[in-house]
Coordinates of C-alpha atoms in Angstrom, one line a residue:
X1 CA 156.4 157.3 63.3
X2 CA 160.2 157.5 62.9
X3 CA 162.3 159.0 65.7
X4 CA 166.0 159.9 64.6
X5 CA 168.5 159.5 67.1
X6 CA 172.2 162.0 67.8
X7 CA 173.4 159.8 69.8
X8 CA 172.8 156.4 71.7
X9 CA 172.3 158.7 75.3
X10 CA 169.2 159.9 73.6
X11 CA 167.6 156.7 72.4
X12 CA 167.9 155.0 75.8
X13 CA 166.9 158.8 77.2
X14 CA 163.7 158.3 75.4
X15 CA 163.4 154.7 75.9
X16 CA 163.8 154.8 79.9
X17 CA 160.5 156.6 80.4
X18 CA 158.9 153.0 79.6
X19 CA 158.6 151.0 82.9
X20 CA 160.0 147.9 81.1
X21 CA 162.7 149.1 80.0
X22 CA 165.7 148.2 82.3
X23 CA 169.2 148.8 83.6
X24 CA 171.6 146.6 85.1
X25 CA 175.1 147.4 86.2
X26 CA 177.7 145.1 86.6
X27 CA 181.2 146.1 88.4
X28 CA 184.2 143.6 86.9
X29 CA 186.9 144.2 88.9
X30 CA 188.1 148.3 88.1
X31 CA 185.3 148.2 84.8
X32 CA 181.9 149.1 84.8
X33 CA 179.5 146.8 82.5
X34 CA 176.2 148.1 82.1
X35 CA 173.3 146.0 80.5
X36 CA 170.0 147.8 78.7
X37 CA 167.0 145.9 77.5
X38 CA 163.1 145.8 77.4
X39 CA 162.5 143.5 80.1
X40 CA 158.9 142.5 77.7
X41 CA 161.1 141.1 74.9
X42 CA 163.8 138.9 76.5
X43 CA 164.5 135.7 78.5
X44 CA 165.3 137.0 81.9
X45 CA 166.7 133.4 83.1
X46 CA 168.4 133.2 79.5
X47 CA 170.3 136.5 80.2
X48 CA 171.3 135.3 83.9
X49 CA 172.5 132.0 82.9
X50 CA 174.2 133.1 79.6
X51 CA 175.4 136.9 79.7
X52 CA 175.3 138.0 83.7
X53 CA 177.2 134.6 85.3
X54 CA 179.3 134.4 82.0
X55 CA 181.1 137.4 82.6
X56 CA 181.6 137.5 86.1
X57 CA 182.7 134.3 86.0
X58 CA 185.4 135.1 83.6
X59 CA 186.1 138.3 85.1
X60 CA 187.6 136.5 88.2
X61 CA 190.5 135.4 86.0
X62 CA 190.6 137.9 83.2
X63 CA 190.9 141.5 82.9
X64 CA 188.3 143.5 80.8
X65 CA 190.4 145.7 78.4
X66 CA 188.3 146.0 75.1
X67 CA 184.9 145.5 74.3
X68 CA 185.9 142.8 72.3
X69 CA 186.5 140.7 75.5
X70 CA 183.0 141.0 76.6
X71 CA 181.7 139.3 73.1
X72 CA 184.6 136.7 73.4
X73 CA 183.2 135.6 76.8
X74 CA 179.5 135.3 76.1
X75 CA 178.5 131.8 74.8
X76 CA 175.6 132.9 72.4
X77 CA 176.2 132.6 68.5
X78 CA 174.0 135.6 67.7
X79 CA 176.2 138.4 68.9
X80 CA 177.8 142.3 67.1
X81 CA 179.7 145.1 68.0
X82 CA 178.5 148.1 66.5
X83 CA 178.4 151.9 66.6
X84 CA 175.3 152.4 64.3
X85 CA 172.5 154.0 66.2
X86 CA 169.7 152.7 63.4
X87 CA 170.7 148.8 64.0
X88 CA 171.5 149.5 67.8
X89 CA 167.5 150.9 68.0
X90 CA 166.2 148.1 65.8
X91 CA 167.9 145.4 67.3
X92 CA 166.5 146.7 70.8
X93 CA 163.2 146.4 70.0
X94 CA 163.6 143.1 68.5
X95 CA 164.8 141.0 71.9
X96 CA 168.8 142.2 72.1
X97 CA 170.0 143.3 75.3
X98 CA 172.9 146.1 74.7
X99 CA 176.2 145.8 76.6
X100 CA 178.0 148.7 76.8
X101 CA 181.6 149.6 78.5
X102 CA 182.2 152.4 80.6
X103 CA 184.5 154.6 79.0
X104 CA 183.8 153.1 75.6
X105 CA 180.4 154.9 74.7
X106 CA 180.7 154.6 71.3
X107 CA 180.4 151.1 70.5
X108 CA 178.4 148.5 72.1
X109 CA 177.7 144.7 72.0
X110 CA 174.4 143.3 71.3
X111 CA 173.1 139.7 72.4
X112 CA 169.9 138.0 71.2
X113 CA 167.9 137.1 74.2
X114 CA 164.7 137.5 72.6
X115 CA 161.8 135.6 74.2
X116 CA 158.8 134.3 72.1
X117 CA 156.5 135.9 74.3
X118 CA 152.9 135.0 73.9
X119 CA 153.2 132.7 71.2
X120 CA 151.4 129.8 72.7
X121 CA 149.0 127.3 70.8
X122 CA 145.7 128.8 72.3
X123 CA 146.4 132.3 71.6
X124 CA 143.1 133.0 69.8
X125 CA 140.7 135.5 70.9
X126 CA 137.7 133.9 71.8
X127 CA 135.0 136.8 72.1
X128 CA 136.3 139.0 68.9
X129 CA 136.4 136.7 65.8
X130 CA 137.0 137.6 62.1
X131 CA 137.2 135.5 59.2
X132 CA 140.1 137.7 57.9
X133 CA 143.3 138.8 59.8
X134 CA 145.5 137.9 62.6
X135 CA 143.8 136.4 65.3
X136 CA 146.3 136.9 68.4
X137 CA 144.8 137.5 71.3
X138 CA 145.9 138.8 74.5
X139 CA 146.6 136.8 77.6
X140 CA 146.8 137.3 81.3
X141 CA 149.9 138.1 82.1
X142 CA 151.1 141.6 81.7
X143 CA 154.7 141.3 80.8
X144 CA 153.6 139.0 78.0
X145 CA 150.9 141.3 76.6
X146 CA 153.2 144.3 76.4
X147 CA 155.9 142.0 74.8
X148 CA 153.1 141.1 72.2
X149 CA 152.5 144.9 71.3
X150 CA 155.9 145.9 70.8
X151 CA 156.8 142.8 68.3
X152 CA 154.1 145.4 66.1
X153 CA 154.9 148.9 67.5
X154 CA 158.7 148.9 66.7
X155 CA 159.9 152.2 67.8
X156 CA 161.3 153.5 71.4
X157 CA 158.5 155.6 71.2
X158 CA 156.1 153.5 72.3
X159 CA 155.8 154.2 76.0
X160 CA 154.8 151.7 79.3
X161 CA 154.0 153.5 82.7
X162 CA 153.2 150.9 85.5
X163 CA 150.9 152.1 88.2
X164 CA 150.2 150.1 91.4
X165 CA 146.6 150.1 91.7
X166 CA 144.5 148.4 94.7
X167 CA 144.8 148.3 98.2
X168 CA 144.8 144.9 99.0
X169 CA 145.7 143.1 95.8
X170 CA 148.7 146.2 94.7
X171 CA 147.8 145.0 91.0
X172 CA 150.0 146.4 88.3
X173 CA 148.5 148.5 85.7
X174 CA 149.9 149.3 82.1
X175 CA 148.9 153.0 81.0
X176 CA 150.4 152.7 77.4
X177 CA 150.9 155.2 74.6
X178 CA 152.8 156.3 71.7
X179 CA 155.2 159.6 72.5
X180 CA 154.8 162.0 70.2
X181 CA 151.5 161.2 68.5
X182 CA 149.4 160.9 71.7
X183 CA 147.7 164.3 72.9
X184 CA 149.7 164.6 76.8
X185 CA 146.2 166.0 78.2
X186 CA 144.5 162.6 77.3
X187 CA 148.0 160.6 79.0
X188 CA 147.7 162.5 82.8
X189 CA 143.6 162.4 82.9
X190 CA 144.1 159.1 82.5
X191 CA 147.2 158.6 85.2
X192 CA 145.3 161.3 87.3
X193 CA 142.3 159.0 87.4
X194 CA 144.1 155.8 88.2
X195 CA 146.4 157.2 90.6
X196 CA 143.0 158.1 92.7
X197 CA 141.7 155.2 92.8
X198 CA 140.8 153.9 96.5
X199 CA 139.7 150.2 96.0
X200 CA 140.9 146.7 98.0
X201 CA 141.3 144.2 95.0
X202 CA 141.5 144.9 90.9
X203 CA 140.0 141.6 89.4
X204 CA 139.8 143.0 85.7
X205 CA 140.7 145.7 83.4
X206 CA 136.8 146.1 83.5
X207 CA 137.0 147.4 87.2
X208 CA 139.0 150.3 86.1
X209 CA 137.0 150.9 82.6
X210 CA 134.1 151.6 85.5
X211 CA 136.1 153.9 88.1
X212 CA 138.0 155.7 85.6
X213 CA 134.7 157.0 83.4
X214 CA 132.8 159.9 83.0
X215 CA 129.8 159.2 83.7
X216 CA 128.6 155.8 85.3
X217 CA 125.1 156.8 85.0
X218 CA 124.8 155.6 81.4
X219 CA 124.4 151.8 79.8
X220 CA 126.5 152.9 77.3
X221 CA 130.6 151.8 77.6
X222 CA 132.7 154.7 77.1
X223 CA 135.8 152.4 76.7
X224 CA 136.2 150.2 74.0
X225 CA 137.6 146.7 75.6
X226 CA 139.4 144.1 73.6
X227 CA 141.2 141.4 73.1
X228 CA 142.8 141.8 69.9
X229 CA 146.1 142.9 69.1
X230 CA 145.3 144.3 65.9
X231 CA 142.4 146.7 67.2
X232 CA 145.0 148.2 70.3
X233 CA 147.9 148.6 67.7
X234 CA 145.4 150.4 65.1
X235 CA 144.0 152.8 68.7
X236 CA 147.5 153.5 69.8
X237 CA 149.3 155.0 66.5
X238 CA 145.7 157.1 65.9
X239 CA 146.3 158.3 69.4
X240 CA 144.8 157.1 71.8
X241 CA 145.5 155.4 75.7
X242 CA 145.9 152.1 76.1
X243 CA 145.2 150.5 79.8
X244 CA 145.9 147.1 80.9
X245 CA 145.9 145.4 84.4
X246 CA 147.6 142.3 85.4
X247 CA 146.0 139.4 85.5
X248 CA 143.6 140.4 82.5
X249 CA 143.4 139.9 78.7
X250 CA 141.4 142.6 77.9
X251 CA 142.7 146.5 76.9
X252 CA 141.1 149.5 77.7
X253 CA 141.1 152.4 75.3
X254 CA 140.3 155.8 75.3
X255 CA 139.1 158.4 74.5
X256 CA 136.3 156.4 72.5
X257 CA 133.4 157.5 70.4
X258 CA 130.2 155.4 69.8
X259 CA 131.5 154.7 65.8
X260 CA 134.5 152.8 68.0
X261 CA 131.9 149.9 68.7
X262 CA 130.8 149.6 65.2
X263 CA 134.6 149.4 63.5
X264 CA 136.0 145.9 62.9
X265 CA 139.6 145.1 62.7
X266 CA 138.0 143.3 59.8
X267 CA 137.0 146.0 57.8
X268 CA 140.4 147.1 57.6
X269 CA 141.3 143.6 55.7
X270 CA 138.8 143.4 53.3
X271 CA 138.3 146.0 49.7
X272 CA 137.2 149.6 51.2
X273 CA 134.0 149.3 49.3
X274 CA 133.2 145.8 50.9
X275 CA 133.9 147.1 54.5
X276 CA 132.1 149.9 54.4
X277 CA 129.2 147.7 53.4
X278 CA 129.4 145.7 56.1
X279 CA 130.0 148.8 58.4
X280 CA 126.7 149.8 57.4
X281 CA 124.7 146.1 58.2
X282 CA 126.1 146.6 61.8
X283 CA 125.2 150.2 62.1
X284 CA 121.7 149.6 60.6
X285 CA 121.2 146.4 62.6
X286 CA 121.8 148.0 66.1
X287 CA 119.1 150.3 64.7
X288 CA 116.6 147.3 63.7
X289 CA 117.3 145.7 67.0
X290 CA 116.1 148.4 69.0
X291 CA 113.5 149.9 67.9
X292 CA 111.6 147.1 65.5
X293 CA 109.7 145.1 69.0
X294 CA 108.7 148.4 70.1
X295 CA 107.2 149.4 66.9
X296 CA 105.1 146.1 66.6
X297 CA 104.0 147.5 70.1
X298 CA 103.2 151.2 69.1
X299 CA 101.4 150.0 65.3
X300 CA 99.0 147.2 67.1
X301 CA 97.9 149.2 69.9
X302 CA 97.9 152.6 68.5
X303 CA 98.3 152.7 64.8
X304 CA 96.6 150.2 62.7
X305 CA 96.0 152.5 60.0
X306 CA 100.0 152.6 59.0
X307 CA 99.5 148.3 58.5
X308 CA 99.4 147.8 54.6
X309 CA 96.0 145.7 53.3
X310 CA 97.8 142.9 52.5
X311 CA 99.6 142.3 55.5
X312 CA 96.7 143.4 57.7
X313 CA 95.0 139.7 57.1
X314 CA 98.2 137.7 58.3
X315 CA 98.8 139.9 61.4
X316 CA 95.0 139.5 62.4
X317 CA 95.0 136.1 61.9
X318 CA 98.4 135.0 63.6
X319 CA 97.4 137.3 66.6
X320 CA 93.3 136.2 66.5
X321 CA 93.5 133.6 69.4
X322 CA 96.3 135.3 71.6
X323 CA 94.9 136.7 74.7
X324 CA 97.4 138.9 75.9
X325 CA 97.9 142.6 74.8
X326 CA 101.2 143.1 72.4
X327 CA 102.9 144.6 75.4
X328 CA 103.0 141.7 77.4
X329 CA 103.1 139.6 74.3
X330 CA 106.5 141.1 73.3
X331 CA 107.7 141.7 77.0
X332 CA 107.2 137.4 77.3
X333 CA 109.4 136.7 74.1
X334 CA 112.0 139.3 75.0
X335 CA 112.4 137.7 78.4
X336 CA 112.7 134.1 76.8
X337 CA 115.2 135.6 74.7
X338 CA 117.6 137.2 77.6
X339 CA 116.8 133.9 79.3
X340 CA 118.2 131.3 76.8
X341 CA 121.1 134.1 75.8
X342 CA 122.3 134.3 79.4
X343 CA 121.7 130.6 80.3
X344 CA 123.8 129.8 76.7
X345 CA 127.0 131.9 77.8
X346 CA 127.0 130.7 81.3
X347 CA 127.4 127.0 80.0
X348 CA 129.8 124.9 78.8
X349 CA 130.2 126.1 74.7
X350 CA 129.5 122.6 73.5
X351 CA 125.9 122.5 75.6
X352 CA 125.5 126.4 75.3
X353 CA 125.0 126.4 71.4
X354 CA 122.8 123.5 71.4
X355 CA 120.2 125.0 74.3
X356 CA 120.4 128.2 72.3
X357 CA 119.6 126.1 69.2
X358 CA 117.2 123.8 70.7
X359 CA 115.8 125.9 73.0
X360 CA 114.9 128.9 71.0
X361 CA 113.1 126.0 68.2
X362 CA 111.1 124.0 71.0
X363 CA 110.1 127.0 73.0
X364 CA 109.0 129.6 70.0
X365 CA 106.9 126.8 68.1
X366 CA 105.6 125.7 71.6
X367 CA 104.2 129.5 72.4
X368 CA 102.9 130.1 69.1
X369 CA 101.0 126.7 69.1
X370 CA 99.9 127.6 72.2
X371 CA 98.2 130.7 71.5
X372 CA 100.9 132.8 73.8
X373 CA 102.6 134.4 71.0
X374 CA 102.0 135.5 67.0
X375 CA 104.1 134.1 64.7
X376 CA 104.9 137.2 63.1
X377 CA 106.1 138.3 66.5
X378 CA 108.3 135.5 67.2
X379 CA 110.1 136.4 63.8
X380 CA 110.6 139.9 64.9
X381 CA 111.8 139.3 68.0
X382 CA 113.9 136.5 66.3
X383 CA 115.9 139.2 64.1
X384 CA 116.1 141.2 66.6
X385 CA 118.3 139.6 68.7
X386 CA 120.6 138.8 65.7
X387 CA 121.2 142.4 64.9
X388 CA 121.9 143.4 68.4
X389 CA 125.0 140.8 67.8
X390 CA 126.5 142.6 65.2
X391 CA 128.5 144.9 67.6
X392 CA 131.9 143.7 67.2
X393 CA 132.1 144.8 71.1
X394 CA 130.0 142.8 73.4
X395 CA 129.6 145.4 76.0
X396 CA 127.8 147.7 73.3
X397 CA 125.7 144.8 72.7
X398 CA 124.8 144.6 76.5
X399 CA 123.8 148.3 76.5
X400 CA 121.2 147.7 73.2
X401 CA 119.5 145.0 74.8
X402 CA 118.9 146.7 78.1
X403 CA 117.9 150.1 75.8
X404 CA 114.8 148.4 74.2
X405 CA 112.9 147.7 77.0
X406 CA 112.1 151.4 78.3
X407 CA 111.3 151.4 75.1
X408 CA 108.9 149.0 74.4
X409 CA 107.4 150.4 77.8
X410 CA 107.4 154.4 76.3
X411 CA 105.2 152.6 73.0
X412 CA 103.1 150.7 75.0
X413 CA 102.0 154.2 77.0
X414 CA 101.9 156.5 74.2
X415 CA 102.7 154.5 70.7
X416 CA 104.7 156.3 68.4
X417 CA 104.8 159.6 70.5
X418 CA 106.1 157.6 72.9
X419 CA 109.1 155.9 70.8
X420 CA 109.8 159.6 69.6
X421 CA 110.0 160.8 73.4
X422 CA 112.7 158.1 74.3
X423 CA 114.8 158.7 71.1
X424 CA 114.4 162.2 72.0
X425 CA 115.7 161.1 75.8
X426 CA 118.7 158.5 74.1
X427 CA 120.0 161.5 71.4
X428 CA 120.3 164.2 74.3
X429 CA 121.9 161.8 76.6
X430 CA 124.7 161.0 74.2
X431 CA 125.4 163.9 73.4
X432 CA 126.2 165.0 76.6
X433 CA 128.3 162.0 77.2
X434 CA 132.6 161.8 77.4
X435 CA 135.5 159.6 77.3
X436 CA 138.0 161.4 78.6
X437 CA 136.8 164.7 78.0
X438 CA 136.5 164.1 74.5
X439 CA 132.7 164.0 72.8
X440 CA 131.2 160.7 72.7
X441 CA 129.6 161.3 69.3
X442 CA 131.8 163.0 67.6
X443 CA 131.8 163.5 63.7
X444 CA 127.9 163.9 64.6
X445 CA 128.2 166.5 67.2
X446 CA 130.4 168.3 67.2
X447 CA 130.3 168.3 63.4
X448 CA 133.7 167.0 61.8
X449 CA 132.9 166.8 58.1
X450 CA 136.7 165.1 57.3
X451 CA 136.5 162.8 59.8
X452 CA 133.5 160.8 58.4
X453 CA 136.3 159.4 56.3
X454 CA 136.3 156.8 58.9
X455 CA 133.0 156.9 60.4
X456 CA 129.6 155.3 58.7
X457 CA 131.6 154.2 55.8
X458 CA 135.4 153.2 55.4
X459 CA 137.6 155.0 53.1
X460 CA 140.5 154.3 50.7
X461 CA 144.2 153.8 52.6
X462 CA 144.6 156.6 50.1
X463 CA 142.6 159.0 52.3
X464 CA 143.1 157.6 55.5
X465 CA 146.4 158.8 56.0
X466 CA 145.7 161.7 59.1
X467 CA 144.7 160.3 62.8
X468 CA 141.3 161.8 64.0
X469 CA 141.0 165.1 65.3
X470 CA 139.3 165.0 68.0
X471 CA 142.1 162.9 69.6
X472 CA 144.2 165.9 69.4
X473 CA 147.3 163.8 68.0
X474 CA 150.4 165.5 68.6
X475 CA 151.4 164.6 64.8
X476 CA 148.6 164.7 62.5
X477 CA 149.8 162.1 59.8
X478 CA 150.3 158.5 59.9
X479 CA 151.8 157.9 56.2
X480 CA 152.1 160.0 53.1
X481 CA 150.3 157.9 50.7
X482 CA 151.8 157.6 47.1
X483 CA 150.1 156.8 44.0
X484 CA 150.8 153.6 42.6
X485 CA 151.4 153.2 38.7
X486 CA 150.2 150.8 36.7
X487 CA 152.4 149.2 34.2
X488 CA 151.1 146.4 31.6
X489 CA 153.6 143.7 31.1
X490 CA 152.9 144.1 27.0
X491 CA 154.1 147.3 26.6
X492 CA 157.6 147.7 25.0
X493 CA 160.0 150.3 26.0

């Protein structure tokens, strides 16, 4: 989104409504000196040391009398004096502090203090991984993280308002979004909700993901959380709120829909066709995760008649000295399996990948041998907890394996009646959940034919150049999208 700018008073108008961005006065004998910057971008003891004590040191001995004085006295090669509003706003936003005399509004000086913030050698996400793409990651400082989004979100526009949250431990949280694209409703529910917060200490972003939903009687997250750059950047110019607290790596953002936990930055990086594809595998294996142990449940208690002929003989015999109905049969291998996951990611990583390797060999061919568990079984259950890891999103993974076992429980009462009864329960309790006031399910319900664009499949840049709907976005398009024409190299003019 491009802003243009009158005059400077409007640019650092518009830019003052960030909490970052800063103002320092400085009174040299009968001038006024007064200092803007994003306090995110730059070297605070670099502009002390080299800008603020340089001129007041010279001002004791020297009189001020053109602007040209100030950029004699500062001791930093990378200095201008200019009057044009598009280099003054891009220079801003790229680390320069502007230096402006009173009385002289129409030119101004412009140092480089630019800080490298978050650019450290372990800067990769660790819980969010793609093969393709930038993998910069969030840390846990606040100033640093905000500093990291607006190196990619290069325009005033981009807006930071701090708000002390916690009684004890008066934590500083980020509510961040993009003026003039972001719906205003969405910005105040979401100060509203933070400013009435009543809690002693703020550990994690998650804390407030929890107080600040709208329902907390529901496994499912309503905020995606991540650690990626690329995924907050691609949320914020579509429209949506970013939150932040101090002391965490992890962004909240909202409003969200349940297709939110099934996008990948990734998609984005690869051909349209191929990430669409792979959309789909994630989308179809949350839907094999949690519904295939509880139809092995429903067909060999209920419905044997379903079983084809020629897999009727395997099934029989691989269950023929097990003593223990399928219920408990599946209920014992889904416990193993939330066992080894949780006892793998509490662990060092070295020894956590090796007892999730070695423990899920030794103990499957040790309850099959032993007559505790069928072989075909043990495969299911096996997939299963694969697909449940193709969430990109952990905490939608979370709420899929907690879903399956009311499940398995509903087949083991009633079969398939029973698996129809608690999709029945699962479709009406989404669709009466929000983020934000917005519809959790939306395209689905309500129905948004357009915006399945970007929903089970992932569609050309060509046609993805209007921010979803249901967001309300203040400005409809991201980018008018021009055709592209071919040329071969052999043709003669």
């Amino acid at each position: 989104m491009k802003t243009e700018f009158k005059s400077l008073d409007q640019l650092l108008q518009l830019s003052s409504k960030s909490s970052d961005f800063k103002t320092t006065t400085i009174v040299l004998g009968k001038q006024e000196v007064s200092i803007f910057y994003y306090s995110t971008l730059i070297d605070a003891k670099w502009m002390q040391q080299h800008l603020i004590h340089v001129v007041q040191n010279r001002a004791l001995d020297s009189e001020i009398k053109d602007i040209e004085d100030i950029k004699a006295w500062i001791p930093i090669n990378d200095i201008d004096i200019t009057d044009d509003l598009t280099k003054i706003q891009s220079k801003l936003l790229k680390g320069y502090a502007i230096v402006q005399l009173h009385g002289n509004e129409q030119k101004c000086v412009l140092v480089n203090l630019a800080d490298n913030h978050g650019l450290r050698k372990n800067n990769d996400t660790e819980n969010e991984f793609s093969v393709v793409g930038p993998k910069v990651g969030f840390i846990e400082d606040l100033d640093t993280n905000i500093g990291l989004l607006r190196t990619i979100i290069n325009i005033p526009n981009l807006i930071i308002k701090e708000i002390i949250v916690g009684t004890t431990s008066k934590t500083k949280v980020a509510v961040i979004y993009i003026d003039g694209v972001t719906n205003e409703q969405n910005v105040q529910t979401v100060e509203q909700r933070l400013s009435g917060i009543d809690h002693d200490v703020v550990f994690d972003s998650s804390v407030l993901d929890q107080m600040i939903s709208d329902n907390s009687l529901t496994p499912f997250p309503l905020f995606v959380s991540t650690e990626r750059r690329d995924r907050v950047v691609y949320s914020l110019i579509n429209g949506q709120v970013a939150i932040i607290s101090d002391g965490s790596p992890y962004f909240v953002l909202g409003p969200s829909t349940l297709f939110d936990f099934f996008i990948s930055p990734e998609d984005y990086y690869l051909p349209w066709i191929l990430g669409s594809f792979f959309r789909l595998i994630r989308i179809f294996g949350v839907i094999f995760s949690l519904f295939t142990t509880s139809m092995y449940v429903a067909i060999t208690t209920y419905h044997y008649e379903v079983i084809p002929k020629d897999l009727l003989s395997p099934l029989i015999f691989s269950r023929m000295n097990v003593p223990f109905p399928p219920f408990f049969e599946v209920l014992f291998l889904e416990i193993t399996i939330e066992f080894l996951r949780e006892a793998g990611a509490r662990l060092p990583t070295k020894i956590g990948q090796t007892l999730g390797i070695v423990g899920g060999i030794v103990i499957g061919q040790a309850a099959v041998e032993a007559a505790l568990t069928s072989n075909i079984l043990l495969i299911l259950v096996a997939l299963s907890a694969l697909a449940s890891f193709t969430t990109p999103i952990y905490k939608m993974s979370n709420a899929i394996r907690f879903l399956r076992f009311p499940i398995i429980i509903l087949a083991a009462l009633w079969g398939g009646i029973g698996i129809f009864i608690g999709l029945g329960f699962l479709f009406v309790h989404i669709i009466r959940l929000k983020s934000l006031g917005s519809p959790y399910i939306v395209p689905i319900f309500p129905l948004r034919i357009m915006s399945f664009k970007d929903g089970f499949i992932r569609s050309s840049f060509q046609i993805l150049n209007k921010r979803p709907q249901h967001l309300r976005p203040k400005s409809s398009v991201r980018y008018l999208p021009k055709s592209v024409k071919q040329k071969n190299d052999l043709d003669e003019e």
